[in-house]
Amino acid sequence: MTKEGKMIIPLTEGLYTLPSSPYEKPQLIGSKCINCEELFFPKKEKRLCIHCQQMTLEEVKLSRQGKIASFTIVLQPPAGGFYHGPVPYAYGYVDLPEGVRVETQFTGDFNALEIGGDVELVIEKLYEDAEGNEFVTYKFKLLKEQE
Amino acid sequence: MRPLNEMREVVIGGVGITKWGFYENAEWYDFGSEAILAALKNAEMEWKDIQAAFCGSVYQGTGSGHQAIKEIGLTGIPIVNVENACSSCASAFRLAYQMVAAEIYDIVLAVGMEKMPRGPIPSTAFRPWELKLGFNVQPANYANIAVQYMKKTGATIEDFSMVTVKNRRHGALNPNARFQKPVTLEEVMNSRLVATPLRLLHCCPLADGAAAFILCSKNKLKSKYKVITVAASTLTSGIYGEGYPPADLIPSLKYPPAMSLTELSAKQAYEVAGCGPADINVVQAYDTMAPAELWDLEELGFCKPGEAPHLLREGVFDLNGKIPVNTDGGLMSRGHPLGATAGGQIYEIVLQLRGQAGPRQVKDAKVGLAHAMGAGPNSAVTILKC
């Protein structure tokens, strides 16, 4: 994908679907166990279910909406030099209705975040490199703030 | 499996510790060997009496225990290095205990030592994609647990701050602590925000340091101190479905565990020791972040879920309270040399049971419990009796 010659690059491949048309919306990709029904995000590379130890995992697309389980606004840059996004940033957990908790950054007004708040998946820029290429990631945003 | 309480009784032969803080001109093998020699002296034993050594550390690399023991003298005994994150020293202690209990050896050394890396330390628990998303900030990991705890129990940020105030007050009486100066509630509440709602003074400081123990059978005991028995030394390392953000574990919503990792290790320890929380006179809880001490005390069974903040305010966990907690100042005052931390906790229990804790002595302490947690995850519970 290009925007004025600049690249739009997923920060990490394989975490969410890439829509092929404007009518399609992205979804997180997880794993579901067809034996015990346990769910995982992100998708497990091996088919081994770490709950029932059977080779029974299948790829599954996850719900786009959920509720905030917890969140924090981080004011100190993470160690190690791996993180290139803005600080402060908000991160925490979202519970999806099919029964899986997802670790995520949040976007929108951090002050409006609350436990139990209804959120929806968005794909958004995390940072730009020196050439103006955009690195994008999944995040969750309060439903009441969606346009 | 043979039950541990049917095996041979194991007692504390001797203990040693160094001052904890930053050692700019010394390495772990310098102060590690110093702690070992202090434990030997305390035990009134000779180095050649030691039959095996278990050495806890996290960041010192290959053969770290060998490097420390080389400073004293190689004698052909087996030296095993134990890396088990913040529970490393408790894990080394447990191995030494099992060796004596199982009558494989009579006198065994357990030591924890660490010279912490300088600057921020990236966790190894997170995958590369998670590091790119900034999920690896430890105070933020704990903040995510803390906000859920606040929602569930009504605990406030002031309650968390009171933990720091209490532990720093206790730490002011500990000459081996990194911080020996009390802090006020205002100082904690006005310290720099790190990850909402947690502030800098809700986080334990880092430190370098070491602690050493000689465990032995009763007939090998030489010192004339009060005899202290290892009543339990348990370790549980992870349980399916429990969320633990510092170890990058997300809870299972479909299959939540019947009990938490801390509850499981405590249950096992109480069973082996043949006692319960009501019998414990002094506690070293795991206060790597201030709020963690509160849910730790609840999960160890000292009160019901959600009761700890209220009891803290009533002074129950003070030095002269009903259940004195972190009598040496905890991680908040001692500082956190990862591989030695659990050793600092066990050392304090030994002093308290021997009646050697000076101005911070708990009256008539007969049974003490130390709990170390940490990445992995690991949960290690040690119960000592006199």
Coordinates of C-alpha atoms in Angstrom, one line a residue:
Chain A
M1 CA 0.0 0.0 0.0
T2 CA 1.3 3.5 -0.7
K3 CA 0.3 7.0 0.2
E4 CA 2.2 9.7 -1.7
G5 CA 4.9 7.1 -2.3
K6 CA 5.2 6.3 1.4
M7 CA 4.7 2.7 2.5
I8 CA 2.1 1.6 5.1
I9 CA 3.6 -1.4 6.8
P10 CA 2.0 -3.6 9.5
L11 CA 4.1 -3.5 12.6
T12 CA 3.7 -7.3 12.8
E13 CA 2.3 -9.6 10.1
G14 CA -0.4 -12.1 10.9
L15 CA -2.1 -10.5 13.8
Y16 CA -5.2 -9.2 11.9
T17 CA -6.8 -9.7 8.5
L18 CA -6.0 -7.2 5.7
P19 CA -9.3 -6.1 4.1
S20 CA -9.5 -6.5 0.3
S21 CA -12.2 -3.9 -0.1
P22 CA -13.4 -0.8 1.7
Y23 CA -16.6 -2.6 2.7
E24 CA -14.6 -5.2 4.6
K25 CA -13.4 -4.5 8.1
P26 CA -10.2 -6.0 9.7
Q27 CA -10.5 -8.7 12.4
L28 CA -7.9 -10.1 14.8
I29 CA -6.8 -13.6 13.9
G30 CA -6.8 -16.1 16.8
S31 CA -6.8 -19.9 17.4
K32 CA -9.7 -22.0 18.5
C33 CA -9.5 -25.5 19.9
I34 CA -12.0 -27.9 18.3
N35 CA -11.6 -30.3 21.2
C36 CA -12.0 -28.0 24.3
E37 CA -13.2 -24.8 22.7
E38 CA -10.4 -22.7 24.3
L39 CA -9.5 -19.5 22.4
F40 CA -6.2 -17.8 22.0
F41 CA -4.9 -14.5 20.6
P42 CA -2.7 -14.2 18.8
K43 CA -2.9 -17.3 16.6
K44 CA -0.7 -20.2 17.8
E45 CA 1.9 -21.3 15.3
K46 CA 1.7 -24.9 16.4
R47 CA -1.7 -26.7 16.3
L48 CA -1.1 -27.8 19.9
C49 CA -3.7 -26.5 22.4
I50 CA -1.9 -25.5 25.5
H51 CA -5.1 -26.2 27.6
C52 CA -5.9 -29.8 26.5
Q53 CA -2.6 -30.7 24.8
Q54 CA -4.4 -32.0 21.7
M55 CA -3.3 -31.1 18.1
T56 CA -6.7 -29.5 17.6
L57 CA -6.2 -25.8 17.0
E58 CA -7.8 -24.0 14.1
E59 CA -7.5 -20.5 12.9
V60 CA -10.4 -18.2 13.8
K61 CA -11.4 -14.6 13.2
L62 CA -12.3 -12.8 16.4
S63 CA -15.1 -10.3 17.2
R64 CA -14.4 -6.7 16.4
Q65 CA -16.0 -5.4 19.6
G66 CA -15.4 -6.1 23.3
K67 CA -15.2 -4.6 26.8
I68 CA -12.2 -3.1 28.6
A69 CA -10.9 -5.5 31.3
S70 CA -8.2 -3.1 32.5
F71 CA -5.9 -0.4 31.2
T72 CA -3.0 1.9 32.2
I73 CA -1.5 5.0 30.8
V74 CA 2.2 4.5 30.5
L75 CA 4.3 7.6 31.0
Q76 CA 7.8 6.0 30.9
P77 CA 9.3 4.6 27.6
P78 CA 9.7 0.8 27.6
A79 CA 13.2 -0.7 28.0
G80 CA 15.2 -2.3 25.3
G81 CA 14.7 0.1 22.3
F82 CA 12.0 -2.0 20.6
Y83 CA 9.2 0.5 21.1
H84 CA 9.1 3.4 18.7
G85 CA 5.5 4.7 19.3
P86 CA 4.5 7.8 21.3
V87 CA 4.8 8.1 25.1
P88 CA 2.4 8.4 27.0
Y89 CA 0.4 5.5 25.5
A90 CA -2.5 3.5 26.9
Y91 CA -2.4 -0.3 27.0
G92 CA -4.4 -3.0 28.7
Y93 CA -6.8 -5.9 28.0
V94 CA -10.1 -6.3 26.2
D95 CA -12.5 -9.2 26.7
L96 CA -14.2 -10.4 23.5
P97 CA -17.7 -11.9 23.7
E98 CA -16.7 -15.3 22.5
G99 CA -14.5 -15.6 25.6
V100 CA -10.9 -14.5 25.0
R101 CA -8.9 -11.7 26.5
V102 CA -6.7 -9.7 24.2
E103 CA -3.7 -7.5 25.1
T104 CA -3.8 -4.2 23.2
Q105 CA -3.0 -0.6 23.0
F106 CA -5.9 1.9 23.2
T107 CA -6.4 4.9 21.0
G108 CA -8.7 8.0 21.3
D109 CA -9.2 10.0 24.5
F110 CA -7.2 8.2 27.3
N111 CA -9.2 10.1 29.9
A112 CA -12.4 8.6 28.7
L113 CA -11.2 5.0 29.2
E114 CA -13.0 3.0 31.9
I115 CA -13.1 -0.7 32.9
G116 CA -16.2 -2.2 31.2
G117 CA -16.2 0.4 28.5
D118 CA -17.3 -0.9 25.0
V119 CA -14.5 -0.8 22.5
E120 CA -14.0 -1.6 18.8
L121 CA -10.9 -2.7 16.8
V122 CA -9.2 -0.1 14.7
I123 CA -6.0 -0.3 12.6
E124 CA -3.9 2.8 13.2
K125 CA -0.5 4.2 12.8
L126 CA 1.9 3.6 15.7
Y127 CA 4.8 5.6 14.4
E128 CA 6.5 6.9 11.2
D129 CA 10.1 6.2 10.3
A130 CA 12.6 8.8 9.0
E131 CA 11.4 8.2 5.4
G132 CA 7.8 8.8 6.3
N133 CA 6.8 5.1 6.1
E134 CA 3.9 4.4 8.5
F135 CA 4.0 1.4 10.8
V136 CA 0.5 0.4 11.7
T137 CA -1.0 -1.9 14.4
Y138 CA -4.3 -3.0 15.8
K139 CA -5.6 -1.0 18.7
F140 CA -9.0 -0.7 20.4
K141 CA -11.0 2.5 20.7
L142 CA -14.1 3.4 22.7
L143 CA -17.3 2.8 20.6
K144 CA -18.7 6.2 21.7
E145 CA -15.7 7.8 20.1
Q146 CA -16.0 6.0 16.7
E147 CA -17.1 8.3 13.9
Chain B
M1 CA 6.0 -39.0 45.8
R2 CA 7.3 -39.3 49.4
P3 CA 5.8 -36.5 51.6
L4 CA 8.5 -34.1 52.7
N5 CA 7.2 -33.9 56.2
E6 CA 8.0 -37.6 56.6
M7 CA 11.6 -37.0 55.7
R8 CA 14.5 -36.0 57.9
E9 CA 14.2 -32.7 59.8
V10 CA 16.3 -29.9 58.3
V11 CA 17.5 -26.9 60.4
I12 CA 19.2 -23.6 59.7
G13 CA 22.9 -24.1 60.3
G14 CA 23.9 -20.5 59.8
V15 CA 23.0 -17.4 57.8
G16 CA 24.9 -14.5 56.2
I17 CA 24.0 -11.3 54.4
T18 CA 25.8 -8.2 52.9
K19 CA 24.6 -4.7 52.9
W20 CA 22.3 -4.2 49.9
G21 CA 22.8 -1.2 47.7
F22 CA 24.9 -0.4 44.6
Y23 CA 28.4 -1.8 44.6
E24 CA 30.3 0.1 41.9
N25 CA 33.7 -1.5 42.7
A26 CA 32.7 -5.1 43.4
E27 CA 31.2 -7.9 41.5
W28 CA 28.6 -10.6 42.6
Y29 CA 31.4 -13.0 43.3
D30 CA 33.0 -10.5 45.7
F31 CA 29.9 -9.9 47.9
G32 CA 28.5 -13.4 47.1
S33 CA 31.5 -15.0 48.7
E34 CA 31.3 -12.4 51.5
A35 CA 27.8 -13.6 52.3
I36 CA 28.9 -17.3 52.2
L37 CA 31.8 -16.6 54.6
A38 CA 29.4 -14.8 56.9
A39 CA 27.0 -17.8 56.9
L40 CA 29.9 -20.2 57.6
K41 CA 31.0 -18.0 60.6
N42 CA 27.5 -17.8 61.8
A43 CA 27.2 -21.6 61.6
E44 CA 30.6 -22.1 63.3
M45 CA 31.5 -24.4 60.5
E46 CA 34.5 -24.8 58.2
W47 CA 34.3 -24.5 54.4
K48 CA 35.3 -28.2 54.0
D49 CA 32.1 -29.1 55.9
I50 CA 29.9 -28.0 53.0
Q51 CA 28.9 -31.0 50.8
A52 CA 27.0 -29.3 48.0
A53 CA 26.1 -25.7 46.9
F54 CA 23.1 -24.3 45.2
C55 CA 23.6 -20.7 43.9
G56 CA 20.8 -18.4 42.8
S57 CA 21.3 -15.5 40.4
V58 CA 19.6 -14.2 37.3
Y59 CA 21.9 -11.8 35.3
Q60 CA 25.4 -13.1 36.2
G61 CA 25.7 -15.6 33.4
T62 CA 27.2 -19.1 33.2
G63 CA 28.9 -20.5 36.2
S64 CA 28.1 -17.6 38.5
G65 CA 28.1 -19.7 41.6
H66 CA 31.4 -21.3 40.7
Q67 CA 32.9 -17.8 40.3
A68 CA 31.8 -16.9 43.9
I69 CA 32.9 -20.2 45.4
K70 CA 36.3 -19.9 43.5
E71 CA 36.9 -16.9 45.8
I72 CA 36.7 -19.3 48.8
G73 CA 38.2 -22.4 47.5
L74 CA 37.1 -25.3 45.2
T75 CA 36.8 -28.5 47.1
G76 CA 35.2 -30.8 44.5
I77 CA 31.7 -30.5 45.8
P78 CA 28.8 -30.2 43.3
I79 CA 27.9 -26.6 42.5
V80 CA 24.6 -26.0 40.8
N81 CA 23.5 -22.6 39.5
V82 CA 19.8 -21.8 39.9
E83 CA 18.1 -19.1 37.7
N84 CA 14.5 -18.9 38.6
A85 CA 13.8 -15.1 38.3
C86 CA 12.9 -13.4 41.5
S87 CA 12.4 -16.8 43.2
S88 CA 16.0 -17.9 42.4
C89 CA 17.3 -17.9 46.0
A90 CA 14.1 -19.5 47.4
S91 CA 14.5 -22.2 44.7
A92 CA 18.2 -22.7 45.7
F93 CA 17.2 -22.8 49.3
R94 CA 14.5 -25.4 48.4
L95 CA 17.0 -27.6 46.6
A96 CA 19.4 -27.5 49.6
Y97 CA 16.5 -28.3 51.9
Q98 CA 15.4 -31.3 49.8
M99 CA 19.0 -32.7 49.7
V100 CA 19.3 -32.7 53.4
A101 CA 15.7 -33.9 54.0
A102 CA 16.3 -36.8 51.6
E103 CA 19.5 -37.6 53.4
I104 CA 21.6 -37.2 50.3
Y105 CA 23.8 -34.7 52.1
D106 CA 24.0 -33.5 55.7
I107 CA 25.3 -29.9 55.2
V108 CA 24.4 -27.9 52.1
L109 CA 24.9 -24.2 51.1
A110 CA 22.2 -22.1 49.4
V111 CA 23.2 -18.6 48.3
G112 CA 21.5 -15.9 46.3
M113 CA 23.6 -13.0 44.8
E114 CA 23.1 -10.4 42.2
K115 CA 24.8 -7.4 40.7
M116 CA 22.0 -5.8 38.8
P117 CA 22.5 -4.6 35.2
R118 CA 22.5 -0.8 35.2
G119 CA 19.7 1.1 33.3
P120 CA 16.3 -0.3 32.3
I121 CA 16.1 -4.0 32.0
P122 CA 13.9 -5.5 29.2
S123 CA 11.9 -8.5 30.3
T124 CA 12.5 -11.8 28.5
A125 CA 8.9 -12.9 29.0
F126 CA 7.6 -10.9 26.0
R127 CA 7.6 -11.9 22.3
P128 CA 9.1 -9.5 19.7
W129 CA 5.7 -8.2 18.5
E130 CA 4.7 -7.4 22.1
L131 CA 8.0 -5.5 22.7
K132 CA 7.2 -3.4 19.6
L133 CA 3.8 -2.5 21.2
G134 CA 5.3 -1.5 24.5
F135 CA 3.7 -4.3 26.6
N136 CA 6.9 -4.9 28.6
V137 CA 6.8 -2.1 31.2
Q138 CA 6.7 -3.9 34.6
P139 CA 5.0 -1.1 36.6
A140 CA 2.4 -1.0 33.7
N141 CA 1.9 -4.8 34.0
Y142 CA 1.2 -4.4 37.7
A143 CA -1.0 -1.3 37.0
N144 CA -3.3 -3.6 35.0
I145 CA -3.7 -5.9 38.0
A146 CA -4.0 -3.0 40.4
V147 CA -6.9 -1.3 38.6
Q148 CA -8.8 -4.6 38.6
Y149 CA -8.1 -5.0 42.3
M150 CA -9.3 -1.4 43.0
K151 CA -12.5 -2.0 41.0
K152 CA -13.2 -5.3 42.8
T153 CA -12.3 -4.3 46.4
G154 CA -12.6 -0.5 46.5
A155 CA -8.9 -0.1 47.4
T156 CA -7.5 3.4 46.7
I157 CA -4.2 4.7 45.5
E158 CA -3.7 6.0 49.0
D159 CA -4.0 2.4 50.3
F160 CA -1.1 1.4 47.9
S161 CA 0.9 4.4 49.1
M162 CA 0.4 3.3 52.8
V163 CA 2.2 0.0 51.9
T164 CA 5.3 2.0 50.8
V165 CA 5.1 4.2 53.9
K166 CA 4.9 1.2 56.3
N167 CA 7.7 -0.7 54.6
R168 CA 10.0 2.3 54.4
R169 CA 9.3 2.9 58.1
H170 CA 10.4 -0.7 58.9
G171 CA 13.3 -0.4 56.5
A172 CA 14.6 2.6 58.5
L173 CA 15.4 0.0 61.2
N174 CA 17.3 -2.3 58.9
P175 CA 21.1 -1.5 58.6
N176 CA 21.3 -3.8 55.5
A177 CA 18.6 -2.1 53.5
R178 CA 19.3 0.1 50.5
F179 CA 16.9 2.7 51.7
Q180 CA 17.0 3.5 55.5
K181 CA 15.0 6.7 55.4
P182 CA 11.2 6.7 56.0
V183 CA 8.9 8.4 53.4
T184 CA 5.6 10.3 54.1
L185 CA 2.3 9.6 52.4
E186 CA 2.6 13.0 50.6
E187 CA 6.0 12.0 49.2
V188 CA 4.6 8.8 47.8
M189 CA 1.4 10.4 46.4
N190 CA 3.5 13.2 44.8
S191 CA 6.2 11.0 43.3
R192 CA 6.4 10.8 39.5
L193 CA 3.6 8.9 37.7
V194 CA 5.0 5.8 36.0
A195 CA 1.9 4.0 34.7
T196 CA -1.5 5.1 36.0
P197 CA -2.4 4.8 38.8
L198 CA 1.1 3.8 40.0
R199 CA 3.9 6.2 40.9
L200 CA 7.7 5.9 41.3
L201 CA 7.5 5.2 45.1
H202 CA 5.0 2.4 44.5
C203 CA 7.9 0.5 42.7
C204 CA 10.6 -1.2 44.6
P205 CA 14.2 0.1 43.9
L206 CA 16.9 -2.1 42.4
A207 CA 20.0 -3.1 44.4
D208 CA 23.0 -5.4 44.4
G209 CA 23.4 -7.8 47.3
A210 CA 23.7 -11.4 48.5
A211 CA 22.4 -13.7 51.2
A212 CA 23.6 -17.2 52.2
F213 CA 22.2 -20.1 54.2
I214 CA 23.7 -23.3 55.5
L215 CA 21.1 -26.0 55.9
C216 CA 21.9 -29.1 57.8
S217 CA 20.6 -32.1 59.7
K218 CA 20.0 -31.5 63.4
N219 CA 23.0 -33.7 64.5
K220 CA 25.4 -31.5 62.5
L221 CA 24.3 -28.3 64.1
K222 CA 27.2 -26.4 65.7
S223 CA 26.0 -23.0 66.6
K224 CA 24.3 -22.3 69.9
Y225 CA 21.5 -20.1 68.4
K226 CA 17.9 -21.1 68.8
V227 CA 17.2 -24.1 66.6
I228 CA 15.2 -23.2 63.5
T229 CA 13.5 -25.9 61.5
V230 CA 12.5 -25.6 57.8
A231 CA 8.8 -26.5 58.1
A232 CA 8.1 -26.0 54.4
S233 CA 9.7 -24.8 51.2
T234 CA 7.4 -25.0 48.2
L235 CA 7.7 -23.8 44.7
T236 CA 4.9 -23.7 42.1
S237 CA 5.7 -22.4 38.6
G238 CA 2.6 -21.4 36.7
I239 CA -0.9 -22.7 36.6
Y240 CA -3.2 -22.9 33.5
G241 CA -5.5 -20.0 33.0
E242 CA -4.2 -17.5 35.5
G243 CA -3.3 -14.1 34.2
Y244 CA 0.0 -12.6 35.3
P245 CA 1.0 -9.6 33.2
P246 CA 4.6 -9.4 34.4
A247 CA 5.2 -12.9 32.9
D248 CA 3.0 -12.1 29.9
L249 CA 0.3 -14.5 30.9
I250 CA -3.2 -13.6 29.9
P251 CA -6.0 -15.2 31.9
S252 CA -8.3 -17.8 30.3
L253 CA -11.9 -16.6 30.4
K254 CA -13.2 -20.1 29.6
Y255 CA -11.0 -22.1 32.0
P256 CA -10.0 -19.9 35.0
P257 CA -8.0 -21.8 37.6
A258 CA -9.6 -23.1 40.8
M259 CA -7.0 -21.2 42.8
S260 CA -4.1 -18.8 42.1
L261 CA -0.5 -19.7 41.9
T262 CA 0.2 -18.0 45.3
E263 CA -2.8 -19.8 46.9
L264 CA -1.5 -23.1 45.6
S265 CA 2.0 -22.7 46.9
A266 CA 0.7 -21.4 50.2
K267 CA -1.7 -24.4 50.5
Q268 CA 1.1 -26.8 49.9
A269 CA 3.3 -25.1 52.4
Y270 CA 0.7 -25.0 55.1
E271 CA 0.0 -28.8 54.5
V272 CA 3.6 -29.7 54.8
A273 CA 4.2 -27.4 57.8
G274 CA 1.1 -28.6 59.6
C275 CA 0.0 -25.1 60.3
G276 CA -2.2 -22.4 58.9
P277 CA -2.0 -18.6 58.4
A278 CA -3.3 -18.1 62.0
D279 CA -0.2 -19.7 63.3
I280 CA 2.2 -17.4 61.5
N281 CA 3.8 -14.6 63.7
V282 CA 5.9 -12.8 61.1
V283 CA 5.5 -12.5 57.3
Q284 CA 7.8 -11.4 54.5
A285 CA 5.4 -10.8 51.6
Y286 CA 6.2 -9.9 48.0
D287 CA 6.1 -6.2 47.6
T288 CA 7.9 -5.7 44.3
M289 CA 5.1 -3.1 43.6
A290 CA 3.3 -1.7 46.6
P291 CA -0.3 -2.9 45.8
A292 CA 1.1 -6.4 45.2
E293 CA 1.7 -6.8 49.0
L294 CA -2.1 -6.4 49.6
W295 CA -3.3 -9.1 47.3
D296 CA -0.4 -11.2 48.3
L297 CA -1.5 -11.2 51.9
E298 CA -5.0 -12.1 50.9
E299 CA -3.9 -15.0 48.7
L300 CA -1.5 -16.3 51.4
G301 CA -4.7 -16.6 53.5
F302 CA -3.9 -13.9 56.1
C303 CA -7.3 -12.2 55.4
K304 CA -10.3 -12.5 53.1
P305 CA -10.1 -11.0 49.6
G306 CA -10.4 -7.3 49.7
E307 CA -9.7 -7.0 53.4
A308 CA -6.0 -6.2 53.3
P309 CA -6.3 -2.4 52.7
H310 CA -8.5 -2.0 55.7
L311 CA -6.3 -4.1 57.9
L312 CA -3.2 -2.1 56.7
R313 CA -4.9 1.1 57.9
E314 CA -5.7 -0.4 61.2
G315 CA -2.0 -1.2 61.7
V316 CA -2.4 -5.0 61.7
F317 CA 0.7 -5.3 59.4
D318 CA 2.9 -3.0 61.4
L319 CA 5.9 -4.2 63.5
N320 CA 3.7 -4.2 66.6
G321 CA 0.6 -5.3 64.8
K322 CA -1.1 -8.7 64.9
I323 CA 0.5 -9.9 61.7
P324 CA 3.8 -7.9 61.2
V325 CA 4.6 -7.8 57.4
N326 CA 7.9 -7.0 55.8
T327 CA 9.6 -6.3 59.1
D328 CA 12.9 -5.5 57.4
G329 CA 11.3 -3.0 55.0
G330 CA 10.6 -5.5 52.2
L331 CA 11.7 -5.0 48.7
M332 CA 10.7 -1.4 49.0
S333 CA 13.6 -0.7 51.4
R334 CA 16.0 -3.6 50.8
G335 CA 16.0 -3.1 47.1
H336 CA 15.7 -5.9 44.6
P337 CA 18.8 -7.9 43.6
L338 CA 16.7 -10.5 41.7
G339 CA 18.7 -13.6 42.5
A340 CA 19.2 -12.6 46.1
T341 CA 15.8 -11.1 47.0
A342 CA 14.1 -14.2 48.3
G343 CA 17.2 -14.8 50.4
G344 CA 16.8 -11.4 52.1
Q345 CA 13.2 -12.4 53.0
I346 CA 14.3 -15.8 54.5
Y347 CA 17.2 -14.1 56.3
E348 CA 14.9 -11.8 58.1
I349 CA 12.6 -14.6 59.2
V350 CA 15.7 -16.3 60.7
L351 CA 16.6 -13.2 62.6
Q352 CA 13.1 -12.7 63.9
L353 CA 12.7 -16.3 65.1
R354 CA 16.2 -16.2 66.8
G355 CA 15.2 -12.9 68.5
Q356 CA 18.1 -11.1 66.8
A357 CA 16.2 -8.4 64.8
G358 CA 17.1 -5.6 67.2
P359 CA 14.9 -2.5 67.1
R360 CA 12.5 -4.2 64.6
Q361 CA 12.1 -7.4 66.7
V362 CA 8.6 -8.9 66.7
K363 CA 7.7 -10.2 70.2
D364 CA 7.6 -13.9 70.6
A365 CA 8.0 -14.8 66.9
K366 CA 7.9 -18.6 66.7
V367 CA 6.7 -19.3 63.1
G368 CA 7.5 -17.1 60.1
L369 CA 6.6 -17.2 56.4
A370 CA 8.4 -15.7 53.4
H371 CA 6.8 -15.5 49.9
A372 CA 8.7 -14.8 46.7
M373 CA 6.9 -14.4 43.4
G374 CA 8.1 -13.2 40.0
A375 CA 8.5 -13.8 36.3
G376 CA 8.2 -17.3 35.1
P377 CA 5.9 -17.2 36.9
N378 CA 7.1 -18.7 40.1
S379 CA 5.7 -18.7 43.6
A380 CA 7.9 -19.9 46.5
V381 CA 6.7 -20.1 50.1
T382 CA 9.2 -20.8 52.9
I383 CA 7.9 -21.5 56.4
L384 CA 10.4 -21.6 59.3
K385 CA 9.6 -22.6 62.9
C386 CA 11.5 -22.5 66.2

